[in-house]
């Protein structure tokens, strides 16, 4: 059975796309069949991180009657990729029916062990829909107060939309474990006080100069 993981975050710039891409590559390297979907519908970045420029992308699915299978980039460094679209306002404001059609189209693809959704930041309709469609949510935060505030806002909206799981928290871009623990505990305290869901720690990623270097080189 396919495990669907939504990598999301309340605030932009917390590192969702780098984490999604590297997670996909590591899982594929372990022998799993992995599909990575660039679900930041209006500002896709996975293809930029890889230095690839696909002939077709999600814009063609929504506006030009292509299927998801038609735009699929197959076996790129061991993973399949569904490329999003960038700079297309129409895709940033899809109707619920259009989002549902995208989610339903995943069932037409080959069987995967892992299906990773790299969502956009924030609390848009598409973010909530993709998170609700996932079996696991990996919520990326940083120690910044704005990141924690926006992560709580996302959890609040998910809760109001009927989500009853336990999102897994990744603390990214932190100096050390004590800083990461403080950020996680601050978020957990507010969630326990005001929401009816729980969060669990997944892990931390300390600041690493190799990440910005990889972005510049367009190589994971």
PDB file of C-alpha atoms in Angstrom:
ATOM      1  CA  UNK A   1       0.000   0.000   0.000  1.00  0.00           C
ATOM      2  CA  UNK A   2       1.332   3.437  -0.933  1.00  0.00           C
ATOM      3  CA  UNK A   3       2.360   5.680   1.945  1.00  0.00           C
ATOM      4  CA  UNK A   4       1.419   9.264   1.110  1.00  0.00           C
ATOM      5  CA  UNK A   5       3.492  11.900   2.906  1.00  0.00           C
ATOM      6  CA  UNK A   6       2.598  15.591   2.723  1.00  0.00           C
ATOM      7  CA  UNK A   7       5.606  17.785   3.509  1.00  0.00           C
ATOM      8  CA  UNK A   8       4.153  21.141   4.446  1.00  0.00           C
ATOM      9  CA  UNK A   9       4.741  24.316   6.427  1.00  0.00           C
ATOM     10  CA  UNK A  10       2.884  27.385   7.534  1.00  0.00           C
ATOM     11  CA  UNK A  11       5.617  29.771   6.405  1.00  0.00           C
ATOM     12  CA  UNK A  12       7.598  29.945   3.182  1.00  0.00           C
ATOM     13  CA  UNK A  13      11.349  29.438   3.232  1.00  0.00           C
ATOM     14  CA  UNK A  14      11.464  26.825   5.987  1.00  0.00           C
ATOM     15  CA  UNK A  15      12.994  24.194   3.692  1.00  0.00           C
ATOM     16  CA  UNK A  16      10.060  22.027   2.627  1.00  0.00           C
ATOM     17  CA  UNK A  17      11.195  21.495  -0.944  1.00  0.00           C
ATOM     18  CA  UNK A  18      14.786  20.585  -0.067  1.00  0.00           C
ATOM     19  CA  UNK A  19      13.507  18.138   2.543  1.00  0.00           C
ATOM     20  CA  UNK A  20      10.928  16.641   0.150  1.00  0.00           C
ATOM     21  CA  UNK A  21      13.482  16.161  -2.613  1.00  0.00           C
ATOM     22  CA  UNK A  22      16.205  14.685  -0.437  1.00  0.00           C
ATOM     23  CA  UNK A  23      13.714  12.430   1.353  1.00  0.00           C
ATOM     24  CA  UNK A  24      12.512  11.118  -2.004  1.00  0.00           C
ATOM     25  CA  UNK A  25      16.072  10.440  -3.168  1.00  0.00           C
ATOM     26  CA  UNK A  26      17.027   8.655   0.050  1.00  0.00           C
ATOM     27  CA  UNK A  27      13.911   6.456  -0.019  1.00  0.00           C
ATOM     28  CA  UNK A  28      14.567   5.582  -3.658  1.00  0.00           C
ATOM     29  CA  UNK A  29      18.169   4.781  -2.795  1.00  0.00           C
ATOM     30  CA  UNK A  30      16.855   2.262  -0.270  1.00  0.00           C
ATOM     31  CA  UNK A  31      15.081   0.416  -3.075  1.00  0.00           C
ATOM     32  CA  UNK A  32      11.619   1.957  -2.771  1.00  0.00           C
ATOM     33  CA  UNK A  33       9.478   3.123  -5.669  1.00  0.00           C
ATOM     34  CA  UNK A  34       8.961   6.833  -5.050  1.00  0.00           C
ATOM     35  CA  UNK A  35       6.910   9.547  -6.747  1.00  0.00           C
ATOM     36  CA  UNK A  36       7.496  13.196  -5.831  1.00  0.00           C
ATOM     37  CA  UNK A  37       4.710  15.669  -6.620  1.00  0.00           C
ATOM     38  CA  UNK A  38       5.550  19.375  -6.705  1.00  0.00           C
ATOM     39  CA  UNK A  39       2.273  20.457  -5.121  1.00  0.00           C
ATOM     40  CA  UNK A  40       3.218  24.130  -4.812  1.00  0.00           C
ATOM     41  CA  UNK A  41       0.781  24.796  -7.624  1.00  0.00           C
ATOM     42  CA  UNK A  42       1.689  28.370  -8.469  1.00  0.00           C
ATOM     43  CA  UNK A  43       5.385  28.532  -7.524  1.00  0.00           C
ATOM     44  CA  UNK A  44       6.916  25.154  -8.279  1.00  0.00           C
ATOM     45  CA  UNK A  45      10.593  24.722  -7.405  1.00  0.00           C
ATOM     46  CA  UNK A  46      11.575  21.051  -7.511  1.00  0.00           C
ATOM     47  CA  UNK A  47      12.531  21.228 -11.191  1.00  0.00           C
ATOM     48  CA  UNK A  48      14.636  24.326 -10.419  1.00  0.00           C
ATOM     49  CA  UNK A  49      16.522  22.507  -7.654  1.00  0.00           C
ATOM     50  CA  UNK A  50      17.286  19.723 -10.135  1.00  0.00           C
ATOM     51  CA  UNK A  51      18.077  21.960 -13.106  1.00  0.00           C
ATOM     52  CA  UNK A  52      15.413  20.342 -15.284  1.00  0.00           C
ATOM     53  CA  UNK A  53      12.812  22.108 -17.388  1.00  0.00           C
ATOM     54  CA  UNK A  54      10.016  19.731 -18.385  1.00  0.00           C
ATOM     55  CA  UNK A  55       8.119  20.061 -21.631  1.00  0.00           C
ATOM     56  CA  UNK A  56       4.803  19.657 -19.819  1.00  0.00           C
ATOM     57  CA  UNK A  57       3.743  20.387 -16.252  1.00  0.00           C
ATOM     58  CA  UNK A  58       0.650  20.685 -14.100  1.00  0.00           C
ATOM     59  CA  UNK A  59      -0.574  23.668 -16.097  1.00  0.00           C
ATOM     60  CA  UNK A  60      -1.091  21.308 -19.039  1.00  0.00           C
ATOM     61  CA  UNK A  61      -3.164  18.966 -16.873  1.00  0.00           C
ATOM     62  CA  UNK A  62      -5.485  21.740 -15.706  1.00  0.00           C
ATOM     63  CA  UNK A  63      -5.689  23.848 -18.850  1.00  0.00           C
ATOM     64  CA  UNK A  64      -4.674  21.623 -21.776  1.00  0.00           C
ATOM     65  CA  UNK A  65      -6.314  18.264 -21.072  1.00  0.00           C
ATOM     66  CA  UNK A  66      -3.098  16.355 -20.392  1.00  0.00           C
ATOM     67  CA  UNK A  67      -3.186  13.535 -17.867  1.00  0.00           C
ATOM     68  CA  UNK A  68      -0.845  13.320 -14.881  1.00  0.00           C
ATOM     69  CA  UNK A  69       0.782  10.304 -16.568  1.00  0.00           C
ATOM     70  CA  UNK A  70       1.476  12.486 -19.633  1.00  0.00           C
ATOM     71  CA  UNK A  71       3.576  14.975 -17.643  1.00  0.00           C
ATOM     72  CA  UNK A  72       5.331  12.470 -15.393  1.00  0.00           C
ATOM     73  CA  UNK A  73       9.140  12.667 -15.401  1.00  0.00           C
ATOM     74  CA  UNK A  74      10.171   9.036 -15.034  1.00  0.00           C
ATOM     75  CA  UNK A  75      13.172   7.653 -13.178  1.00  0.00           C
ATOM     76  CA  UNK A  76      15.062  10.888 -12.586  1.00  0.00           C
ATOM     77  CA  UNK A  77      17.868   9.852 -10.227  1.00  0.00           C
ATOM     78  CA  UNK A  78      15.646   6.946  -9.216  1.00  0.00           C
ATOM     79  CA  UNK A  79      12.415   8.878  -8.572  1.00  0.00           C
ATOM     80  CA  UNK A  80       9.384   9.789 -10.639  1.00  0.00           C
ATOM     81  CA  UNK A  81       8.406  13.471 -10.533  1.00  0.00           C
ATOM     82  CA  UNK A  82       5.117  15.233 -11.204  1.00  0.00           C
ATOM     83  CA  UNK A  83       6.256  18.781 -12.052  1.00  0.00           C
ATOM     84  CA  UNK A  84       4.253  21.724 -10.824  1.00  0.00           C
ATOM     85  CA  UNK A  85       3.924  25.042 -12.600  1.00  0.00           C
ATOM     86  CA  UNK A  86       5.424  28.411 -11.758  1.00  0.00           C
ATOM     87  CA  UNK A  87       4.084  31.903 -12.332  1.00  0.00           C
ATOM     88  CA  UNK A  88       0.612  30.807 -13.427  1.00  0.00           C
ATOM     89  CA  UNK A  89      -1.948  32.664 -11.331  1.00  0.00           C
ATOM     90  CA  UNK A  90      -4.752  30.393 -12.475  1.00  0.00           C
ATOM     91  CA  UNK A  91      -3.080  27.388 -10.826  1.00  0.00           C
ATOM     92  CA  UNK A  92      -2.643  29.215  -7.549  1.00  0.00           C
ATOM     93  CA  UNK A  93      -6.424  29.635  -7.331  1.00  0.00           C
ATOM     94  CA  UNK A  94      -7.878  26.272  -8.312  1.00  0.00           C
ATOM     95  CA  UNK A  95     -11.419  25.354  -7.383  1.00  0.00           C
ATOM     96  CA  UNK A  96     -12.042  22.534  -4.935  1.00  0.00           C
ATOM     97  CA  UNK A  97     -13.304  20.398  -7.823  1.00  0.00           C
ATOM     98  CA  UNK A  98     -10.056  20.899  -9.748  1.00  0.00           C
ATOM     99  CA  UNK A  99      -7.983  20.027  -6.700  1.00  0.00           C
ATOM    100  CA  UNK A 100     -10.079  16.907  -6.127  1.00  0.00           C
ATOM    101  CA  UNK A 101      -9.510  15.899  -9.742  1.00  0.00           C
ATOM    102  CA  UNK A 102      -5.748  16.161  -9.267  1.00  0.00           C
ATOM    103  CA  UNK A 103      -5.899  14.024  -6.116  1.00  0.00           C
ATOM    104  CA  UNK A 104      -8.095  11.437  -7.816  1.00  0.00           C
ATOM    105  CA  UNK A 105      -5.715  11.235 -10.783  1.00  0.00           C
ATOM    106  CA  UNK A 106      -2.975   9.863  -8.523  1.00  0.00           C
ATOM    107  CA  UNK A 107      -4.845   6.557  -8.512  1.00  0.00           C
ATOM    108  CA  UNK A 108      -4.224   6.183 -12.253  1.00  0.00           C
ATOM    109  CA  UNK A 109      -0.448   6.101 -11.804  1.00  0.00           C
ATOM    110  CA  UNK A 110       1.735   3.062 -11.215  1.00  0.00           C
ATOM    111  CA  UNK A 111       1.944   1.654  -7.714  1.00  0.00           C
ATOM    112  CA  UNK A 112       4.507   3.369  -5.485  1.00  0.00           C
ATOM    113  CA  UNK A 113       5.847   2.611  -2.046  1.00  0.00           C
ATOM    114  CA  UNK A 114       5.968   6.316  -1.231  1.00  0.00           C
ATOM    115  CA  UNK A 115       4.130   9.283  -2.717  1.00  0.00           C
ATOM    116  CA  UNK A 116       5.564  12.568  -1.436  1.00  0.00           C
ATOM    117  CA  UNK A 117       3.627  15.819  -1.760  1.00  0.00           C
ATOM    118  CA  UNK A 118       5.676  18.999  -1.510  1.00  0.00           C
ATOM    119  CA  UNK A 119       2.910  21.492  -0.724  1.00  0.00           C
ATOM    120  CA  UNK A 120       3.017  25.253  -0.869  1.00  0.00           C
ATOM    121  CA  UNK A 121       3.249  27.204   2.378  1.00  0.00           C
ATOM    122  CA  UNK A 122       0.244  28.588   4.180  1.00  0.00           C
ATOM    123  CA  UNK A 123      -3.383  27.643   4.620  1.00  0.00           C
ATOM    124  CA  UNK A 124      -4.732  27.730   1.070  1.00  0.00           C
ATOM    125  CA  UNK A 125      -7.433  25.364  -0.154  1.00  0.00           C
ATOM    126  CA  UNK A 126      -4.873  23.245  -1.994  1.00  0.00           C
ATOM    127  CA  UNK A 127      -2.585  22.868   1.029  1.00  0.00           C
ATOM    128  CA  UNK A 128      -5.439  21.701   3.244  1.00  0.00           C
ATOM    129  CA  UNK A 129      -6.749  19.304   0.573  1.00  0.00           C
ATOM    130  CA  UNK A 130      -3.358  17.708  -0.025  1.00  0.00           C
ATOM    131  CA  UNK A 131      -2.730  17.345   3.698  1.00  0.00           C
ATOM    132  CA  UNK A 132      -6.115  15.716   4.231  1.00  0.00           C
ATOM    133  CA  UNK A 133      -5.382  13.292   1.373  1.00  0.00           C
ATOM    134  CA  UNK A 134      -2.084  12.172   2.931  1.00  0.00           C
ATOM    135  CA  UNK A 135      -1.537   9.301   5.333  1.00  0.00           C
ATOM    136  CA  UNK A 136       1.236  11.261   7.067  1.00  0.00           C
ATOM    137  CA  UNK A 137       1.909  14.976   7.480  1.00  0.00           C
ATOM    138  CA  UNK A 138       5.470  16.188   7.986  1.00  0.00           C
ATOM    139  CA  UNK A 139       5.202  19.801   9.159  1.00  0.00           C
ATOM    140  CA  UNK A 140       8.449  21.745   8.766  1.00  0.00           C
ATOM    141  CA  UNK A 141       9.178  24.578  11.178  1.00  0.00           C
ATOM    142  CA  UNK A 142      12.180  26.719  12.078  1.00  0.00           C
ATOM    143  CA  UNK A 143      12.895  28.331  15.461  1.00  0.00           C
ATOM    144  CA  UNK A 144      11.680  31.715  14.161  1.00  0.00           C
ATOM    145  CA  UNK A 145       8.536  33.031  15.927  1.00  0.00           C
ATOM    146  CA  UNK A 146       6.870  33.680  12.552  1.00  0.00           C
ATOM    147  CA  UNK A 147       7.368  30.059  11.557  1.00  0.00           C
ATOM    148  CA  UNK A 148       5.838  28.792  14.795  1.00  0.00           C
ATOM    149  CA  UNK A 149       2.883  31.176  14.519  1.00  0.00           C
ATOM    150  CA  UNK A 150       2.158  30.157  10.926  1.00  0.00           C
ATOM    151  CA  UNK A 151       2.600  26.450  11.716  1.00  0.00           C
ATOM    152  CA  UNK A 152       0.011  26.778  14.482  1.00  0.00           C
ATOM    153  CA  UNK A 153      -2.351  28.543  12.065  1.00  0.00           C
ATOM    154  CA  UNK A 154      -2.022  25.638   9.616  1.00  0.00           C
ATOM    155  CA  UNK A 155      -2.678  23.077  12.355  1.00  0.00           C
ATOM    156  CA  UNK A 156      -5.702  25.088  13.479  1.00  0.00           C
ATOM    157  CA  UNK A 157      -7.217  25.098   9.976  1.00  0.00           C
ATOM    158  CA  UNK A 158      -6.507  21.372   9.557  1.00  0.00           C
ATOM    159  CA  UNK A 159      -8.235  20.716  12.874  1.00  0.00           C
ATOM    160  CA  UNK A 160     -11.283  22.750  11.825  1.00  0.00           C
ATOM    161  CA  UNK A 161     -11.428  20.711   8.607  1.00  0.00           C
ATOM    162  CA  UNK A 162     -11.710  17.434  10.449  1.00  0.00           C
ATOM    163  CA  UNK A 163      -8.094  16.272  10.568  1.00  0.00           C
ATOM    164  CA  UNK A 164      -7.596  13.884  13.489  1.00  0.00           C
ATOM    165  CA  UNK A 165      -4.089  12.569  12.953  1.00  0.00           C
ATOM    166  CA  UNK A 166      -0.839  13.524  14.646  1.00  0.00           C
ATOM    167  CA  UNK A 167       1.357  15.665  12.372  1.00  0.00           C
ATOM    168  CA  UNK A 168       5.060  14.903  12.630  1.00  0.00           C
ATOM    169  CA  UNK A 169       7.240  17.959  13.237  1.00  0.00           C
ATOM    170  CA  UNK A 170      10.622  18.590  11.629  1.00  0.00           C
ATOM    171  CA  UNK A 171      12.618  21.463  13.137  1.00  0.00           C
ATOM    172  CA  UNK A 172      14.862  22.766  10.358  1.00  0.00           C
ATOM    173  CA  UNK A 173      17.621  25.387  10.182  1.00  0.00           C
ATOM    174  CA  UNK A 174      18.411  25.250  13.887  1.00  0.00           C
ATOM    175  CA  UNK A 175      21.770  25.849  15.589  1.00  0.00           C
ATOM    176  CA  UNK A 176      21.618  22.841  17.898  1.00  0.00           C
ATOM    177  CA  UNK A 177      19.322  20.375  19.643  1.00  0.00           C
ATOM    178  CA  UNK A 178      18.489  22.705  22.533  1.00  0.00           C
ATOM    179  CA  UNK A 179      17.251  25.408  20.163  1.00  0.00           C
ATOM    180  CA  UNK A 180      15.236  22.806  18.254  1.00  0.00           C
ATOM    181  CA  UNK A 181      13.720  21.372  21.436  1.00  0.00           C
ATOM    182  CA  UNK A 182      12.707  24.829  22.641  1.00  0.00           C
ATOM    183  CA  UNK A 183      10.969  25.591  19.337  1.00  0.00           C
ATOM    184  CA  UNK A 184       9.155  22.258  19.270  1.00  0.00           C
ATOM    185  CA  UNK A 185       8.063  22.506  22.898  1.00  0.00           C
ATOM    186  CA  UNK A 186       6.741  26.035  22.363  1.00  0.00           C
ATOM    187  CA  UNK A 187       4.586  24.835  19.453  1.00  0.00           C
ATOM    188  CA  UNK A 188       3.432  21.722  21.315  1.00  0.00           C
ATOM    189  CA  UNK A 189       2.391  23.754  24.351  1.00  0.00           C
ATOM    190  CA  UNK A 190       0.107  25.985  22.278  1.00  0.00           C
ATOM    191  CA  UNK A 191      -1.320  23.048  20.317  1.00  0.00           C
ATOM    192  CA  UNK A 192      -2.140  21.119  23.490  1.00  0.00           C
ATOM    193  CA  UNK A 193      -3.790  24.179  25.013  1.00  0.00           C
ATOM    194  CA  UNK A 194      -6.013  25.205  22.117  1.00  0.00           C
ATOM    195  CA  UNK A 195      -6.435  22.338  19.616  1.00  0.00           C
ATOM    196  CA  UNK A 196      -7.898  18.838  19.703  1.00  0.00           C
ATOM    197  CA  UNK A 197      -5.013  17.176  17.879  1.00  0.00           C
ATOM    198  CA  UNK A 198      -1.512  16.263  18.969  1.00  0.00           C
ATOM    199  CA  UNK A 199       1.898  16.652  17.352  1.00  0.00           C
ATOM    200  CA  UNK A 200       4.927  14.378  17.583  1.00  0.00           C
ATOM    201  CA  UNK A 201       8.601  15.129  16.907  1.00  0.00           C
ATOM    202  CA  UNK A 202      10.071  13.585  13.776  1.00  0.00           C
ATOM    203  CA  UNK A 203      13.558  15.063  14.009  1.00  0.00           C
ATOM    204  CA  UNK A 204      15.783  18.082  13.573  1.00  0.00           C
ATOM    205  CA  UNK A 205      18.038  19.377  10.795  1.00  0.00           C
ATOM    206  CA  UNK A 206      20.815  21.727  11.824  1.00  0.00           C
ATOM    207  CA  UNK A 207      21.955  24.573   9.595  1.00  0.00           C
ATOM    208  CA  UNK A 208      24.203  23.227   6.852  1.00  0.00           C
ATOM    209  CA  UNK A 209      26.037  25.320   4.278  1.00  0.00           C
ATOM    210  CA  UNK A 210      25.703  22.454   1.802  1.00  0.00           C
ATOM    211  CA  UNK A 211      22.004  23.231   1.323  1.00  0.00           C
ATOM    212  CA  UNK A 212      22.443  26.712  -0.207  1.00  0.00           C
ATOM    213  CA  UNK A 213      25.412  25.381  -2.181  1.00  0.00           C
ATOM    214  CA  UNK A 214      23.236  22.590  -3.585  1.00  0.00           C
ATOM    215  CA  UNK A 215      20.572  25.100  -4.588  1.00  0.00           C
ATOM    216  CA  UNK A 216      23.165  27.183  -6.416  1.00  0.00           C
ATOM    217  CA  UNK A 217      24.519  24.108  -8.232  1.00  0.00           C
ATOM    218  CA  UNK A 218      21.006  22.771  -8.896  1.00  0.00           C
ATOM    219  CA  UNK A 219      22.159  19.403  -7.578  1.00  0.00           C
ATOM    220  CA  UNK A 220      20.671  17.727  -4.489  1.00  0.00           C
TER     221      UNK A 220
END
